[in-house]
Amino acid sequence: MLRLFAILLAVATFAGCKSSSCCDDVCDDDVAATHLGHLRHVVLFKFKEGTMPEKIAEIEKAFAALPAKIPSIIDFEWGTNNSPEEHAQGYTHCFLVTFKDAAGRAAYLPHPAHNEFVALAGPHFDAVHVVDYVAKK
């Protein structure tokens, strides 16, 4: 009986989701909410010394606008470094872009909106570090 209850609970949890590893609608399930199996694109920025705060704010806003312009982006978040460990090596900004799969990333990289962003922001970077991975638990 307990096993049947667990199975029914699992089915109910995923009822609103399109698959057990992804949910395009809002779901309370941790697995669905983390987009397991999706491709994550982590981008770290180190700005050139002397880059004005207004220009950095413009670049932040431009990157944050990409999800509305590029349909293959299914999730997006960003923030600035606040680690006390002192290992940032001058990188101040982290952007996490999520795609359903590698095809989503393939559509994003040459997308005109992405190229426009690179043209705007590129001259102000001292360094950029990118790591892509498939989300696992």
Tab-separated table of C-alpha atoms in Angstrom:
chain	number	residue	atom	x	y	z
A	1	MET	CA	0.000	0.000	0.000
A	2	LEU	CA	2.855	2.386	0.865
A	3	ARG	CA	4.500	1.657	-2.498
A	4	LEU	CA	1.236	2.398	-4.334
A	5	PHE	CA	0.954	5.703	-2.445
A	6	ALA	CA	4.528	6.634	-3.451
A	7	ILE	CA	3.787	5.849	-7.105
A	8	LEU	CA	0.582	7.893	-7.056
A	9	LEU	CA	2.404	10.774	-5.392
A	10	ALA	CA	5.116	10.677	-8.064
A	11	VAL	CA	2.518	10.656	-10.857
A	12	ALA	CA	0.662	13.574	-9.271
A	13	THR	CA	3.898	15.527	-8.887
A	14	PHE	CA	4.689	15.258	-12.591
A	15	ALA	CA	1.104	15.665	-13.821
A	16	GLY	CA	1.671	19.237	-14.997
A	17	CYS	CA	5.035	18.467	-16.592
A	18	LYS	CA	5.745	17.358	-20.138
A	19	SER	CA	8.389	14.878	-18.954
A	20	SER	CA	9.939	13.701	-15.708
A	21	SER	CA	13.088	15.753	-16.312
A	22	CYS	CA	11.546	18.980	-17.569
A	23	CYS	CA	8.607	21.159	-16.824
A	24	ASP	CA	7.824	24.211	-18.937
A	25	ASP	CA	5.022	25.157	-16.542
A	26	VAL	CA	5.682	26.085	-12.942
A	27	CYS	CA	6.064	22.859	-10.934
A	28	ASP	CA	6.901	22.299	-7.284
A	29	ASP	CA	9.024	19.280	-8.113
A	30	ASP	CA	12.739	19.923	-7.554
A	31	VAL	CA	13.779	17.814	-10.536
A	32	ALA	CA	11.537	19.719	-12.934
A	33	ALA	CA	12.446	23.096	-11.466
A	34	THR	CA	16.187	22.566	-11.998
A	35	HIS	CA	15.865	21.584	-15.671
A	36	LEU	CA	17.869	18.387	-15.252
A	37	GLY	CA	19.216	17.191	-18.580
A	38	HIS	CA	19.170	20.666	-20.080
A	39	LEU	CA	22.251	22.427	-21.366
A	40	ARG	CA	23.586	25.168	-19.098
A	41	HIS	CA	25.742	27.962	-20.528
A	42	VAL	CA	27.768	29.726	-17.812
A	43	VAL	CA	29.364	33.027	-18.813
A	44	LEU	CA	31.762	34.969	-16.560
A	45	PHE	CA	32.817	38.542	-17.327
A	46	LYS	CA	35.893	40.437	-16.238
A	47	PHE	CA	35.579	44.075	-17.265
A	48	LYS	CA	38.469	46.223	-18.394
A	49	GLU	CA	39.811	48.538	-15.742
A	50	GLY	CA	38.120	51.916	-16.036
A	51	THR	CA	34.883	50.624	-17.522
A	52	MET	CA	32.280	53.090	-16.317
A	53	PRO	CA	29.482	51.792	-14.052
A	54	GLU	CA	26.918	53.161	-16.532
A	55	LYS	CA	28.402	51.018	-19.325
A	56	ILE	CA	28.416	47.942	-17.072
A	57	ALA	CA	24.742	48.579	-16.252
A	58	GLU	CA	23.968	48.880	-19.973
A	59	ILE	CA	25.718	45.554	-20.642
A	60	GLU	CA	23.856	43.863	-17.772
A	61	LYS	CA	20.553	45.128	-19.165
A	62	ALA	CA	21.438	44.035	-22.701
A	63	PHE	CA	22.338	40.497	-21.607
A	64	ALA	CA	19.185	40.255	-19.474
A	65	ALA	CA	17.130	41.225	-22.548
A	66	LEU	CA	18.346	38.230	-24.598
A	67	PRO	CA	15.772	35.701	-23.291
A	68	ALA	CA	12.957	37.850	-24.708
A	69	LYS	CA	14.714	37.962	-28.083
A	70	ILE	CA	16.014	34.388	-28.418
A	71	PRO	CA	13.340	31.677	-28.107
A	72	SER	CA	15.795	28.840	-27.433
A	73	ILE	CA	16.646	30.342	-24.017
A	74	ILE	CA	14.360	28.537	-21.566
A	75	ASP	CA	15.789	29.947	-18.335
A	76	PHE	CA	18.126	32.757	-17.374
A	77	GLU	CA	19.670	34.226	-14.254
A	78	TRP	CA	22.631	36.360	-13.364
A	79	GLY	CA	24.398	38.049	-10.517
A	80	THR	CA	27.606	39.688	-9.404
A	81	ASN	CA	30.368	38.047	-7.425
A	82	ASN	CA	30.094	38.219	-3.651
A	83	SER	CA	32.313	35.286	-2.724
A	84	PRO	CA	34.496	35.761	0.363
A	85	GLU	CA	36.993	33.189	-0.964
A	86	GLU	CA	38.946	35.643	-3.127
A	87	HIS	CA	39.284	33.242	-6.079
A	88	ALA	CA	37.325	35.311	-8.628
A	89	GLN	CA	40.470	36.497	-10.427
A	90	GLY	CA	38.739	39.740	-11.366
A	91	TYR	CA	35.564	38.162	-12.758
A	92	THR	CA	32.647	40.174	-11.435
A	93	HIS	CA	29.579	38.917	-13.324
A	94	CYS	CA	28.084	35.466	-13.813
A	95	PHE	CA	25.268	34.721	-16.270
A	96	LEU	CA	23.564	31.328	-16.426
A	97	VAL	CA	21.645	30.653	-19.631
A	98	THR	CA	19.678	27.401	-19.942
A	99	PHE	CA	18.718	25.682	-23.184
A	100	LYS	CA	16.629	22.557	-23.633
A	101	ASP	CA	19.532	20.946	-25.497
A	102	ALA	CA	22.593	21.567	-27.660
A	103	ALA	CA	20.351	22.554	-30.577
A	104	GLY	CA	19.068	25.458	-28.475
A	105	ARG	CA	22.624	26.628	-27.869
A	106	ALA	CA	23.395	26.174	-31.567
A	107	ALA	CA	20.501	28.522	-32.394
A	108	TYR	CA	21.627	31.052	-29.745
A	109	LEU	CA	25.300	31.443	-30.643
A	110	PRO	CA	24.842	32.868	-34.184
A	111	HIS	CA	21.531	34.603	-33.360
A	112	PRO	CA	21.545	38.285	-34.417
A	113	ALA	CA	20.540	39.435	-30.907
A	114	HIS	CA	23.482	37.532	-29.395
A	115	ASN	CA	25.851	38.983	-32.000
A	116	GLU	CA	24.488	42.458	-31.252
A	117	PHE	CA	25.197	41.922	-27.557
A	118	VAL	CA	28.752	40.732	-28.260
A	119	ALA	CA	29.392	43.820	-30.414
A	120	LEU	CA	28.115	46.096	-27.620
A	121	ALA	CA	29.856	44.400	-24.708
A	122	GLY	CA	32.990	42.834	-26.219
A	123	PRO	CA	35.146	45.961	-26.278
A	124	HIS	CA	34.661	46.369	-22.509
A	125	PHE	CA	35.797	42.887	-21.473
A	126	ASP	CA	39.239	42.136	-20.174
A	127	ALA	CA	38.331	38.439	-20.198
A	128	VAL	CA	35.345	36.145	-20.688
A	129	HIS	CA	35.142	32.584	-19.420
A	130	VAL	CA	32.479	30.182	-20.692
A	131	VAL	CA	31.609	26.708	-19.399
A	132	ASP	CA	28.773	24.633	-20.808
A	133	TYR	CA	27.406	21.486	-19.207
A	134	VAL	CA	24.375	19.238	-19.118
A	135	ALA	CA	22.599	19.564	-15.760
A	136	LYS	CA	22.868	16.480	-13.566
A	137	LYS	CA	22.018	15.858	-9.972
